[in-house]
JSON list of C-alpha atoms in Angstrom, two decimals:
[
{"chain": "A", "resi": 7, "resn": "UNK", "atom": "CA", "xyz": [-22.94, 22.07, -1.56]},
{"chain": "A", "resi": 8, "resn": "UNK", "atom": "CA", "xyz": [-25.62, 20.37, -3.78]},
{"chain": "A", "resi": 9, "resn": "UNK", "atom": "CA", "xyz": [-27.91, 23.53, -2.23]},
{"chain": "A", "resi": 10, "resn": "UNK", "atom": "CA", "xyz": [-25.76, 26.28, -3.47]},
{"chain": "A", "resi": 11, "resn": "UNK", "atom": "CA", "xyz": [-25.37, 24.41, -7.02]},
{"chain": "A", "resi": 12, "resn": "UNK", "atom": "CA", "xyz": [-28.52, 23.56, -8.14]},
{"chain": "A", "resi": 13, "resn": "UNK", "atom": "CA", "xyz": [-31.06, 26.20, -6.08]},
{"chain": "A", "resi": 14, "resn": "UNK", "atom": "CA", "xyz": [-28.85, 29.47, -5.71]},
{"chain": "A", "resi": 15, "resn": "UNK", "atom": "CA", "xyz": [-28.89, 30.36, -9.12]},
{"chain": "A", "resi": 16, "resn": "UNK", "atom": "CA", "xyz": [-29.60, 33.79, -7.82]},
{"chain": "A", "resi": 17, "resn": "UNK", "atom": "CA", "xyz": [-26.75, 34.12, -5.63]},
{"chain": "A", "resi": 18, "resn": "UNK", "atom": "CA", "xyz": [-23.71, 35.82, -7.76]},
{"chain": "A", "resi": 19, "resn": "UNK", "atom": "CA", "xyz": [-21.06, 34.04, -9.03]},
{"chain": "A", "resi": 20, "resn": "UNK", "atom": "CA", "xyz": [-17.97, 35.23, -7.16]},
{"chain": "A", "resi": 21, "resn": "UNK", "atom": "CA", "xyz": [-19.93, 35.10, -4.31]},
{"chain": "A", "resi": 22, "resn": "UNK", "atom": "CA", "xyz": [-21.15, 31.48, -5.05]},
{"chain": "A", "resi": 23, "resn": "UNK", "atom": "CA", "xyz": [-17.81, 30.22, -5.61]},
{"chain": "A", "resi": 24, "resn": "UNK", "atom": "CA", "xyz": [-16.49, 31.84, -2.97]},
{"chain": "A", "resi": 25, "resn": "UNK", "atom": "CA", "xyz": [-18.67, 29.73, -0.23]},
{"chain": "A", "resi": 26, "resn": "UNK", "atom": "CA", "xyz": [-18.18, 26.30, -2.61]},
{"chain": "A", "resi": 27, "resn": "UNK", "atom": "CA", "xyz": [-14.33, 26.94, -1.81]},
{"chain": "A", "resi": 28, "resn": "UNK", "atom": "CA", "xyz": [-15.02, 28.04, 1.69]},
{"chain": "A", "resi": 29, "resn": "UNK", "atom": "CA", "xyz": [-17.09, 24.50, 2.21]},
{"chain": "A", "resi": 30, "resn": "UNK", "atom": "CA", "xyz": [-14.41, 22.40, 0.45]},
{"chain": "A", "resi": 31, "resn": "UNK", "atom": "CA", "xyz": [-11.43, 24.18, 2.79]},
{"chain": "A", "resi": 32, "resn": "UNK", "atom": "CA", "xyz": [-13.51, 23.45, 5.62]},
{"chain": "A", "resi": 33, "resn": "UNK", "atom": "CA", "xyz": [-14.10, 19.64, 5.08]},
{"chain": "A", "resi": 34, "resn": "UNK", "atom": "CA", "xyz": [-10.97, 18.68, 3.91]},
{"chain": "A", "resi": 35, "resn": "UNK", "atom": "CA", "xyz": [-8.87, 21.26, 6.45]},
{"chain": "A", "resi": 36, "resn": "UNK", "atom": "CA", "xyz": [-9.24, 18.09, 8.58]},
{"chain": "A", "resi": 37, "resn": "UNK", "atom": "CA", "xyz": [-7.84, 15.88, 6.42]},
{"chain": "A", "resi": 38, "resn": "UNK", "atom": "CA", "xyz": [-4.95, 17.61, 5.51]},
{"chain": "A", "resi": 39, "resn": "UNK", "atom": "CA", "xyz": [-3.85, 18.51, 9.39]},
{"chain": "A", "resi": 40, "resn": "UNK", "atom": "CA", "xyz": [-4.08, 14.36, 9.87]},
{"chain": "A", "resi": 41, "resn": "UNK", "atom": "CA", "xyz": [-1.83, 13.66, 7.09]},
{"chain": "A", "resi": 42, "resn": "UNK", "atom": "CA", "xyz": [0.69, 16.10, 8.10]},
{"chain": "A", "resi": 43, "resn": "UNK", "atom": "CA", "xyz": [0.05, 14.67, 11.73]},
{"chain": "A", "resi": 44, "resn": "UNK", "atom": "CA", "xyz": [1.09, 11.01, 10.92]},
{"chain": "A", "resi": 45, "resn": "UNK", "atom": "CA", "xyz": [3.57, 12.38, 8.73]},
{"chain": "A", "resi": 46, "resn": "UNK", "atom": "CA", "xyz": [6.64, 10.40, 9.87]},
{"chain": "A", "resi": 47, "resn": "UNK", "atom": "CA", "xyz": [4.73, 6.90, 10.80]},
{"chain": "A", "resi": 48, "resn": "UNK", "atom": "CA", "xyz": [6.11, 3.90, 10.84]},
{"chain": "A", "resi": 49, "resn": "UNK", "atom": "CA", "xyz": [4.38, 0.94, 9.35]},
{"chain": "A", "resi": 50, "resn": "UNK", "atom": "CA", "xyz": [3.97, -2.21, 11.27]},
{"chain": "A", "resi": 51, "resn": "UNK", "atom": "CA", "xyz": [4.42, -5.86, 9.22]},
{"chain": "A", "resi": 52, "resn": "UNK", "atom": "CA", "xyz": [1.55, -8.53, 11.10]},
{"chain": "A", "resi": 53, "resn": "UNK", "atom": "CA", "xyz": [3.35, -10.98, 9.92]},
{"chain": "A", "resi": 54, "resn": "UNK", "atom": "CA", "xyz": [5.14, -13.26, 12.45]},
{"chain": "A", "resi": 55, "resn": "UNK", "atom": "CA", "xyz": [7.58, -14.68, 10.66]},
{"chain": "A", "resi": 56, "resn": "UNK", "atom": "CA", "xyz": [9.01, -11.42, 9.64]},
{"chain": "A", "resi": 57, "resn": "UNK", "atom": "CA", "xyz": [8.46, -9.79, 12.88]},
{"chain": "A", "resi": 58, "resn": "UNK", "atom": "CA", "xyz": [11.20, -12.77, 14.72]},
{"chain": "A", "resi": 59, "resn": "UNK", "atom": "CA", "xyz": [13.21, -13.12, 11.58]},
{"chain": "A", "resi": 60, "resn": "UNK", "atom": "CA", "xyz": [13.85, -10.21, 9.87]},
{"chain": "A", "resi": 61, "resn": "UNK", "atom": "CA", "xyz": [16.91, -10.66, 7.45]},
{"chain": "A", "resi": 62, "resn": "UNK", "atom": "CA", "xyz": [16.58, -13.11, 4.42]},
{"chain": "A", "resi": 63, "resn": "UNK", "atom": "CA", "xyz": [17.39, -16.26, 4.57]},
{"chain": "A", "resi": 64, "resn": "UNK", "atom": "CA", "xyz": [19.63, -17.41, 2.08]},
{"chain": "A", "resi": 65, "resn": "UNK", "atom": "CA", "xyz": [22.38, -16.57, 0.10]},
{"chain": "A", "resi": 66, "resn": "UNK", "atom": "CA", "xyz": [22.70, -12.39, -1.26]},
{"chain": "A", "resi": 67, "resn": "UNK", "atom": "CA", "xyz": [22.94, -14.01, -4.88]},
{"chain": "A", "resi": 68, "resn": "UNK", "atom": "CA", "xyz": [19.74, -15.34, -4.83]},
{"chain": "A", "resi": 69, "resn": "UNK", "atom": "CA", "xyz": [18.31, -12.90, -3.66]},
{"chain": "A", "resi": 70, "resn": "UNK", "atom": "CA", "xyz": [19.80, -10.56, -6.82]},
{"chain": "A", "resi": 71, "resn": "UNK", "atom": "CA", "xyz": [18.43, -12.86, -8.82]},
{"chain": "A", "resi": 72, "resn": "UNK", "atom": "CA", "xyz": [15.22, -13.22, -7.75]},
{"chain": "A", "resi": 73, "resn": "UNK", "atom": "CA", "xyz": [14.93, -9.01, -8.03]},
{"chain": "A", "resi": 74, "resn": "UNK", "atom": "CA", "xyz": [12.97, -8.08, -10.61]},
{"chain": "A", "resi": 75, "resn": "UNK", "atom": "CA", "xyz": [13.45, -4.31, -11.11]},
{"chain": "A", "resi": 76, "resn": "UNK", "atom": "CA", "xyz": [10.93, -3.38, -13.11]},
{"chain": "A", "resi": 77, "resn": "UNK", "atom": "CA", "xyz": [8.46, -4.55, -10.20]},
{"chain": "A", "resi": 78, "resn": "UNK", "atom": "CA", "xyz": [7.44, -2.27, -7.23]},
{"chain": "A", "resi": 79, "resn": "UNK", "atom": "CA", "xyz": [8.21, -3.27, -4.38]},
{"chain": "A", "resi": 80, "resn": "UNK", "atom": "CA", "xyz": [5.52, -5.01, -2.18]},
{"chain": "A", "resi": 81, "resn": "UNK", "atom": "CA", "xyz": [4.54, -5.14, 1.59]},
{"chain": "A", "resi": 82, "resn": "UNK", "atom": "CA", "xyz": [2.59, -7.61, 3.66]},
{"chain": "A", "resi": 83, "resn": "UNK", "atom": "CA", "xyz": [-0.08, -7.24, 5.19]},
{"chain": "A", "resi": 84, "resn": "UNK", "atom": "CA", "xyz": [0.45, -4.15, 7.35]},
{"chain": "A", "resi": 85, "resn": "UNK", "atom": "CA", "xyz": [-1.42, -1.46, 9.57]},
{"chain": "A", "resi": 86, "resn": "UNK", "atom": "CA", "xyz": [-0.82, 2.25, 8.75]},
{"chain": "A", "resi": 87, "resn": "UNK", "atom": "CA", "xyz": [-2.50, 5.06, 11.20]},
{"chain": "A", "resi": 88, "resn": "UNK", "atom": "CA", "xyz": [-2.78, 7.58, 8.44]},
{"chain": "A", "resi": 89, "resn": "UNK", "atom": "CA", "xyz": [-6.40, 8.27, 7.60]},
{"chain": "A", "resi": 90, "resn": "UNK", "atom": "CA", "xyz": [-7.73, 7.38, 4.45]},
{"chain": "A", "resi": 91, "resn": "UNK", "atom": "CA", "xyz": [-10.16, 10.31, 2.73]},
{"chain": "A", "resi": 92, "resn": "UNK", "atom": "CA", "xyz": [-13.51, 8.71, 2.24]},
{"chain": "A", "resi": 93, "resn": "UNK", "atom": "CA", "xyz": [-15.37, 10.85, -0.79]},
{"chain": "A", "resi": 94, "resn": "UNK", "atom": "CA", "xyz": [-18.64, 10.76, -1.98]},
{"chain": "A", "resi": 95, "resn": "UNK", "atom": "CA", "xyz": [-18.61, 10.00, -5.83]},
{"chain": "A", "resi": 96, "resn": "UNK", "atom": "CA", "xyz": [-22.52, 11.70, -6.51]},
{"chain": "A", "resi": 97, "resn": "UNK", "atom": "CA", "xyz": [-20.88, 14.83, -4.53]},
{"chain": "A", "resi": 98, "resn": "UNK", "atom": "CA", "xyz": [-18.08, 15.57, -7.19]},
{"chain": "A", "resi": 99, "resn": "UNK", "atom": "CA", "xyz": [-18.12, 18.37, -9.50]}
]
């Protein structure tokens, strides 16, 4: 990519941008089949405690008042199989 940037000056531009876009389908073509792949995953929680007790202890009001709306909602610590895409920041554009 860096090639066809800074030494093809020669090469036309259609023709130029044309292989830029064919390089970026190509590398992130993998990507995007993984993330529709693990599409419908489930995370898992590692935490114990939650794992052998799942409902809240406690009573439902203090639980309302304890909500704070405004807040998103958080998750422990967790494993997700969905791949993470890893870019180069000297490579952007």
């Amino acid at each position: 990519m860096l090639c066809i940037i800074s030494f093809c000056k020669g090469v036309p531009g259609p023709l130029r941008s044309g292989f830029v876009d064919l390089l970026l389908t190509m590398h992130l073509d993998s990507h995007v089949k993984m993330k529709q792949v693990t599409g419908q995953e489930y995370l898992v929680p590692l935490d114990r405690d939650k794992l052998l007790n799942p409902k809240p202890t406690g009573r439902p009001e203090d639980f309302l008042q304890n909500l704070d709306l405004d807040k998103i909602p958080s998750v422990s610590e967790h494993i997700s199989i969905r791949p993470d895409l890893h870019m180069d920041p000297h490579l952007l554009l």
